[in-house]
Short mmCIF file of C-alpha atoms and ligand atoms in Angstrom, two decimals:
data_model
loop_
_atom_site.label_atom_id
_atom_site.label_comp_id
_atom_site.label_asym_id
_atom_site.label_seq_id
_atom_site.Cartn_x
_atom_site.Cartn_y
_atom_site.Cartn_z
CA UNK M 1 67.88 117.82 36.65
CA UNK M 2 67.20 118.01 40.38
CA UNK M 3 70.30 116.53 42.72
CA UNK M 4 70.32 114.70 45.57
CA UNK M 5 73.14 115.33 47.91
CA UNK M 6 74.65 112.55 50.29
CA UNK M 7 77.35 113.51 53.15
CA UNK M 8 79.26 110.16 53.92
CA UNK M 9 80.35 111.82 56.95
CA UNK M 10 77.22 112.82 58.29
CA UNK M 11 76.25 109.27 57.56
CA UNK M 12 79.16 107.59 59.42
CA UNK M 13 79.09 109.62 62.24
CA UNK M 14 75.64 109.13 62.88
CA UNK M 15 76.51 105.37 62.36
CA UNK M 16 79.28 105.36 65.10
CA UNK M 17 77.45 107.13 67.48
CA UNK M 18 74.43 104.77 67.36
CA UNK M 19 76.41 101.34 67.18
CA UNK M 20 78.67 102.62 70.56
CA UNK M 21 75.22 103.90 72.14
CA UNK M 22 73.44 100.43 71.27
CA UNK M 23 76.71 98.44 72.07
CA UNK M 24 76.45 100.36 76.29
CA UNK M 25 74.09 97.35 76.59
CA UNK M 26 74.75 94.52 74.46
CA UNK M 27 73.00 95.34 71.50
CA UNK M 28 74.35 95.06 67.68
CA UNK M 29 72.89 97.09 65.29
CA UNK M 30 71.86 95.40 61.50
CA UNK M 31 71.97 99.07 59.22
CA UNK M 32 68.69 99.05 56.88
CA UNK M 33 69.61 101.34 54.08
CA UNK M 34 66.33 100.68 52.18
CA UNK M 35 65.89 104.13 52.29
CA UNK M 36 68.81 104.43 49.87
CA UNK M 37 67.82 101.68 47.44
CA UNK M 38 70.98 99.18 49.02
CA UNK M 39 73.52 102.20 47.53
CA UNK M 40 76.59 100.92 47.75
CA UNK M 41 78.36 103.92 48.38
CA UNK M 42 76.48 104.49 51.59
CA UNK M 43 76.52 100.29 52.47
CA UNK M 44 80.90 100.71 52.19
CA UNK M 45 80.67 103.47 54.67
CA UNK M 46 78.30 102.00 57.59
CA UNK M 47 80.58 99.02 57.02
CA UNK M 48 83.66 101.31 57.71
CA UNK M 49 81.72 102.02 61.16
CA UNK M 50 82.75 98.22 61.90
CA UNK M 51 79.00 96.99 61.36
CA UNK M 52 78.62 94.07 59.64
CA UNK M 53 75.39 93.67 58.33
CA UNK M 54 73.65 95.57 56.15
CA UNK M 55 69.90 94.86 55.23
CA UNK M 56 67.61 96.17 52.28
CA UNK M 57 63.97 95.14 51.76
CA UNK M 58 64.81 93.92 47.88
CA UNK M 59 67.01 91.13 46.79
CA UNK M 60 68.22 92.86 43.53
CA UNK M 61 69.69 95.68 45.74
CA UNK M 62 71.56 92.82 47.54
CA UNK M 63 72.35 91.59 44.01
CA UNK M 64 73.82 95.28 43.40
CA UNK M 65 75.75 95.71 46.41
CA UNK M 66 77.90 92.94 45.86
CA UNK M 67 78.12 93.27 41.87
CA UNK M 68 79.63 97.07 43.36
CA UNK M 69 82.02 94.54 45.54
CA UNK M 70 80.14 95.25 49.07
CA UNK M 71 81.43 92.87 51.33
CA UNK M 72 79.11 92.63 54.22
CA UNK M 73 76.16 89.69 55.29
CA UNK M 74 73.19 90.74 54.09
CA UNK M 75 70.13 90.59 55.14
CA UNK M 76 66.31 90.88 53.87
CA UNK M 77 64.04 92.76 55.59
CA UNK M 78 61.04 92.04 53.53
CA UNK M 79 59.34 88.56 53.45
CA UNK M 80 60.65 86.28 50.21
CA UNK M 81 58.05 85.66 47.40
CA UNK M 82 57.32 81.81 46.76
CA UNK M 83 58.99 83.33 43.17
CA UNK M 84 62.02 84.62 44.10
CA UNK M 85 62.91 82.40 46.93
CA UNK M 86 66.38 80.99 44.59
CA UNK M 87 67.37 84.66 43.85
CA UNK M 88 67.14 85.29 48.23
CA UNK M 89 69.54 82.16 49.06
CA UNK M 90 71.71 83.05 46.31
CA UNK M 91 72.12 86.87 47.70
CA UNK M 92 70.72 87.35 50.93
CA UNK M 93 72.87 85.33 54.57
CA UNK M 94 69.59 86.12 56.35
CA UNK M 95 65.67 86.96 55.43
CA UNK M 96 62.82 87.80 57.71
CA UNK M 97 60.19 85.67 57.31
CA UNK M 98 56.31 84.21 58.54
CA UNK M 99 55.31 82.06 56.33
CA UNK M 100 55.99 78.31 56.42
CA UNK M 101 55.53 77.19 52.73
CA UNK M 102 58.00 80.40 51.66
CA UNK M 103 60.40 78.87 54.85
CA UNK M 104 60.36 75.31 53.16
CA UNK M 105 60.96 76.68 49.68
CA UNK M 106 64.00 78.55 50.87
CA UNK M 107 65.30 75.44 52.40
CA UNK M 108 65.16 73.62 48.85
CA UNK M 109 66.98 75.97 46.69
CA UNK M 110 69.30 76.50 49.96
CA UNK M 111 70.48 72.59 49.48
CA UNK M 112 70.41 72.73 45.47
CA UNK M 113 72.62 75.78 46.06
CA UNK M 114 74.66 73.72 48.66
CA UNK M 115 73.85 76.18 51.50
CA UNK M 116 72.31 76.39 55.04
CA UNK M 117 70.27 80.20 55.07
CA UNK M 118 69.68 81.62 57.46
CA UNK M 119 65.90 82.29 58.87
CA UNK M 120 65.00 84.76 61.39
CA UNK M 121 61.37 83.95 62.70
CA UNK M 122 58.98 87.38 62.64
CA UNK M 123 56.41 87.71 65.13
CA UNK M 124 53.03 89.09 65.35
CA UNK M 125 53.01 91.66 68.87
CA UNK M 126 50.64 94.26 67.83
CA UNK M 127 51.71 96.65 64.92
CA UNK M 128 49.88 94.01 62.50
CA UNK M 129 51.95 93.57 59.27
CA UNK M 130 54.31 90.37 58.99
CA UNK M 131 54.48 88.29 61.84
CA UNK M 132 53.20 84.93 63.39
CA UNK M 133 50.44 84.82 65.71
CA UNK M 134 51.77 83.86 69.64
CA UNK M 135 50.15 80.82 69.56
CA UNK M 136 51.38 79.62 66.27
CA UNK M 137 55.08 79.83 67.19
CA UNK M 138 55.76 76.07 68.59
CA UNK M 139 54.40 74.25 65.52
CA UNK M 140 56.25 76.69 63.34
CA UNK M 141 59.26 75.75 65.06
CA UNK M 142 58.65 72.48 64.75
CA UNK M 143 58.42 72.47 61.31
CA UNK M 144 61.52 74.67 60.78
CA UNK M 145 64.05 72.73 63.48
CA UNK M 146 63.90 69.29 60.80
CA UNK M 147 64.41 71.71 57.37
CA UNK M 148 68.43 70.67 55.97
CA UNK M 149 68.55 73.40 54.21
CA UNK M 150 67.55 76.50 56.45
CA UNK M 151 68.53 77.39 60.49
CA UNK M 152 66.48 79.32 62.82
CA UNK M 153 68.74 81.91 63.21
CA UNK M 154 66.72 83.97 65.05
CA UNK M 155 63.07 85.64 65.86
CA UNK M 156 62.28 89.72 64.81
CA UNK M 157 59.48 91.82 66.11
CA UNK M 158 58.42 94.57 64.49
CA UNK M 159 56.86 97.47 65.83
CA UNK M 160 55.68 101.25 64.74
CA UNK M 161 56.21 100.36 61.19
CA UNK M 162 52.29 99.95 60.04
CA UNK M 163 49.68 100.37 63.52
CA UNK M 164 52.10 102.73 65.23
CA UNK M 165 52.85 100.52 67.59
CA UNK M 166 54.65 101.54 70.35
CA UNK M 167 57.69 99.31 71.44
CA UNK M 168 56.80 99.83 74.82
CA UNK M 169 58.86 98.12 78.22
CA UNK M 170 55.77 95.23 78.46
CA UNK M 171 56.42 94.64 74.57
CA UNK M 172 59.75 94.17 74.90
CA UNK M 173 59.70 91.93 77.88
CA UNK M 174 57.07 89.96 76.53
CA UNK M 175 59.10 89.13 73.31
CA UNK M 176 62.35 88.38 75.34
CA UNK M 177 60.02 86.01 77.31
CA UNK M 178 59.41 84.17 74.37
CA UNK M 179 62.94 84.19 73.09
CA UNK M 180 63.85 81.96 76.19
CA UNK M 181 60.79 79.97 76.09
CA UNK M 182 61.92 79.05 72.84
CA UNK M 183 65.88 78.29 73.53
CA UNK M 184 64.99 76.54 76.42
CA UNK M 185 62.25 74.09 75.25
CA UNK M 186 64.00 73.25 71.67
CA UNK M 187 67.49 73.53 73.36
CA UNK M 188 68.34 75.65 70.56
CA UNK M 189 70.42 78.98 70.31
CA UNK M 190 68.67 81.96 68.93
CA UNK M 191 71.77 83.73 67.65
CA UNK M 192 69.59 86.84 66.42
CA UNK M 193 66.45 88.01 69.10
CA UNK M 194 65.72 91.28 66.82
CA UNK M 195 63.67 93.62 68.84
CA UNK M 196 62.92 96.14 66.73
CA UNK M 197 64.01 99.53 64.65
CA UNK M 198 64.39 103.16 64.87
CA UNK M 199 61.20 103.47 66.83
CA UNK M 200 62.92 101.17 69.26
CA UNK M 201 65.08 104.27 71.19
CA UNK M 202 62.99 105.33 73.62
CA UNK M 203 63.19 101.77 75.00
CA UNK M 204 66.17 101.76 75.05
CA UNK M 205 67.10 104.58 76.68
CA UNK M 206 64.43 104.01 79.37
CA UNK M 207 64.89 100.12 80.25
CA UNK M 208 66.86 98.83 83.00
CA UNK M 209 67.34 95.26 81.46
CA UNK M 210 67.17 94.67 77.37
CA UNK M 211 66.18 91.06 78.43
CA UNK M 212 67.70 88.50 75.82
CA UNK M 213 67.20 91.11 72.34
CA UNK M 214 70.16 91.50 71.36
CA UNK M 215 69.90 93.59 68.01
CA UNK M 216 68.09 96.31 65.93
CA UNK M 217 67.51 97.33 62.99
CA UNK M 218 68.11 100.46 62.54
CA UNK M 219 67.39 102.49 58.89
CA UNK M 220 65.95 105.76 59.44
CA UNK M 221 68.04 106.77 62.60
CA UNK M 222 70.78 106.04 60.61
CA UNK M 223 69.86 107.74 57.68
CA UNK M 224 68.32 110.84 58.79
CA UNK M 225 69.06 111.35 62.65
CA UNK M 226 65.59 110.84 64.23
CA UNK M 227 63.56 108.12 66.26
CA UNK M 228 60.37 107.28 64.96
CA UNK M 229 57.95 107.24 67.48
CA UNK M 230 57.68 111.13 67.59
CA UNK M 231 60.26 111.83 64.99
CA UNK M 232 62.66 113.39 67.50
CA UNK M 233 66.23 114.88 67.01
CA UNK M 234 68.80 111.68 68.40
CA UNK M 235 71.20 114.02 70.47
CA UNK M 236 74.37 114.43 68.61
CA UNK M 237 73.21 113.10 65.02
CA UNK M 238 73.04 114.87 61.59
CA UNK M 239 69.37 114.62 60.52
CA UNK M 240 70.89 116.80 57.43
CA UNK M 241 73.29 113.79 55.40
CA UNK M 242 71.19 114.26 52.52
CA UNK M 243 70.05 117.52 50.94
CA UNK M 244 67.53 117.75 48.18
CA UNK M 245 68.84 120.62 45.69
CA UNK M 246 66.79 122.05 42.61
CA UNK M 247 66.51 124.79 40.35
CA UNK M 248 63.81 127.54 40.21
CA UNK M 249 62.22 127.30 36.97
CA UNK M 250 59.87 130.74 37.27
CA UNK M 251 60.16 133.33 40.42
CA UNK M 252 56.95 135.18 39.87
CA UNK M 253 54.62 138.06 41.97
CA UNK M 254 51.22 136.28 41.75
CA UNK M 255 47.76 136.13 43.49
CA UNK M 256 47.46 132.91 46.41
CA UNK M 257 44.42 132.60 45.31
CA UNK M 258 43.45 130.69 41.88
CA UNK M 259 41.12 132.76 39.72
CA UNK M 260 37.92 131.66 37.51
CA UNK M 261 35.85 128.89 38.12
CA UNK M 262 37.39 126.28 40.20
CA UNK M 263 37.34 122.14 38.87
CA UNK M 264 39.33 119.28 39.22
CA UNK M 265 43.26 119.61 39.87
CA UNK M 266 45.88 117.23 37.96
CA UNK M 267 45.06 114.51 40.56
CA UNK M 268 40.99 114.95 40.90
CA UNK M 269 41.24 117.09 43.74
CA UNK M 270 39.11 120.45 44.29
CA UNK M 271 41.92 122.66 45.95
CA UNK M 272 41.08 125.17 48.50
CA UNK M 273 43.71 128.37 48.94
CA UNK M 274 43.20 131.13 51.75
CA UNK M 275 43.70 134.22 49.98
CA UNK M 276 46.39 136.15 51.55
CA UNK M 277 46.99 139.01 49.15
CA UNK M 278 50.15 138.39 46.50
CA UNK M 279 52.94 136.82 47.30
CA UNK M 280 56.06 135.71 45.87
CA UNK M 281 55.10 132.34 43.89
CA UNK M 282 58.32 130.03 43.09
CA UNK M 283 58.36 127.37 40.98
CA UNK M 284 61.18 124.97 40.91
CA UNK M 285 61.46 121.46 38.46
CA UNK M 286 61.06 118.42 40.28
CA UNK M 287 57.01 116.84 41.52
CA UNK M 288 54.74 114.30 43.13
CA UNK M 289 56.86 112.16 40.79
CA UNK M 290 59.88 111.95 42.56
CA UNK M 291 58.92 113.83 46.24
CA UNK M 292 56.21 113.18 48.82
CA UNK M 293 55.20 117.19 49.00
CA UNK M 294 54.75 116.77 52.55
CA UNK M 295 57.94 115.69 53.23
CA UNK M 296 59.93 118.34 52.05
CA UNK M 297 61.05 121.31 53.89
CA UNK M 298 63.25 124.38 52.30
CA UNK M 299 65.76 125.36 54.38
CA UNK M 300 64.89 129.22 53.45
CA UNK M 301 62.17 130.94 54.69
CA UNK M 302 59.49 129.47 52.11
CA UNK M 303 56.86 127.21 52.71
CA UNK M 304 55.34 124.64 50.28
CA UNK M 305 52.10 125.21 48.80
CA UNK M 306 51.58 122.36 46.60
CA UNK M 307 52.49 120.12 43.22
CA UNK M 308 51.62 118.86 40.13
CA UNK M 309 53.66 115.96 38.94
CA UNK M 310 56.56 117.64 37.60
CA UNK M 311 55.91 121.00 39.31
CA UNK M 312 56.78 122.27 42.80
CA UNK M 313 55.01 125.44 43.90
CA UNK M 314 57.04 127.39 47.26
CA UNK M 315 55.44 130.38 48.86
CA UNK M 316 58.84 132.65 49.52
CA UNK M 317 59.01 135.10 52.23
CA UNK M 318 62.13 136.65 49.48
CA UNK M 319 62.45 137.09 45.72
CA UNK M 320 64.37 134.64 44.60
CA UNK M 321 66.34 134.71 41.02
CA UNK M 322 65.10 132.21 38.15
CA UNK M 323 68.17 129.68 37.77
CA UNK M 324 68.98 130.28 41.73
CA UNK M 325 69.02 126.83 43.49
CA UNK M 326 66.71 126.24 46.53
CA UNK M 327 68.11 123.38 49.49
CA UNK M 328 65.45 121.15 51.16
CA UNK M 329 65.54 119.03 54.23
CA UNK M 330 64.01 115.86 53.54
CA UNK M 331 62.06 113.02 55.25
CA UNK M 332 62.15 109.66 55.06
CA UNK M 333 59.51 108.04 52.20
CA UNK M 334 61.08 110.91 50.29
CA UNK M 335 64.42 109.74 50.47
CA UNK M 336 62.97 106.49 49.48
CA UNK M 337 61.62 107.83 46.31
CA UNK M 338 64.58 110.44 45.38
CA UNK M 339 66.98 107.71 45.19
CA UNK M 340 64.73 105.67 43.10
CA UNK M 341 63.84 108.35 40.87
CA UNK M 342 66.33 107.72 38.17
CA UNK M 343 65.34 111.56 37.48
CA UNK M 344 67.25 112.88 40.47
CA UNK M 345 70.98 112.75 40.41
CA UNK M 346 73.19 111.31 43.43
CA UNK M 347 75.89 113.19 44.64
CA UNK M 348 78.37 111.79 47.26
CA UNK M 349 80.30 114.46 49.65
C1 PLP V 1 62.31 99.44 57.24
C2 PLP V 1 62.55 97.82 57.99
C3 PLP V 1 63.16 98.18 59.54
C4 PLP V 1 63.98 99.35 59.79
O1 PLP V 1 62.94 100.68 59.76
P1 PLP V 1 63.73 102.08 60.83
O2 PLP V 1 62.37 102.48 60.68
O3 PLP V 1 64.10 102.30 59.34
O4 PLP V 1 64.70 102.09 61.56
C5 PLP V 1 63.63 97.74 60.09
N1 PLP V 1 62.96 95.99 60.15
C6 PLP V 1 62.71 95.68 59.11
C7 PLP V 1 61.52 94.36 58.84
C8 PLP V 1 61.67 96.69 58.35
O5 PLP V 1 61.14 97.08 56.95
#
């Protein structure tokens, strides 16, 4: 079985370093661990570093952590569906929201459960994923305030996630001014003014004024040590807390160019290859089923040529024995796929 090795100490190092860095300008970190499907072991390691809020995108993963005994404040990053509001209120302390109909249901179910659920209202500032448009903010807030089962705990914005829109100084100032305006106009305190994700690292370093922003929701930077605008390594962080390890199942010298009549492959593509003569072709027992083949990089001198669902083919500089193991660095989407797969063993070191 392929295995995913998880170095808990490296994750802790990344968490501590980022927590201290952001704290220098008064920003708290919500640790987003949807990339590891809410692994309780990872959650506990992060909590040991003094972070108090853990976020995931699936309510099932909050339930899993709670059953494992993880003690934290839990935030749900994905907007709740109407059909899951009861569970969201039961398991999550905070949820990100952009639809008043959903917020009303959260309030109803919260009251039934004798709770007051915390709502963070997401604002649209151009990335065009979730968020209410600036012109709708007031009407939505005026509908939230009277609800007895929820409290407007804060506002949030999420950039560079779908549209790749950069969290610039201008966008962050705009967001901060909206926070100011809401607090003044409605005479309320917004506890969480959450300015973004790992893509906010550059803004954070360069800005002289963070304004009202007091929180960031950080996933990839903690887990993989990178900011996400250019995928540059953040100084002092580990980028190799996760290692995928797979066994060689075939190792032969074969041509680089398929021979015979070329039609469609397993995925309906007609592939094209360069003819570079005979090469060391290595097959490992993993495939599109479990990894994003564009998102894994061997730590040896070898290159991923491609994969079918369950075989991945490498061009290796050197000969490798069948039965030997190859280590890979992985990207965020591959981390998510591997974490989700029951066919990949998770090993904590
Ligand atoms: C995934 C997610 C994050 C974390 O993003 P990273 O790039 O991993 O830091 C933050 N907020 C929301 C709403 C998300 O969906």
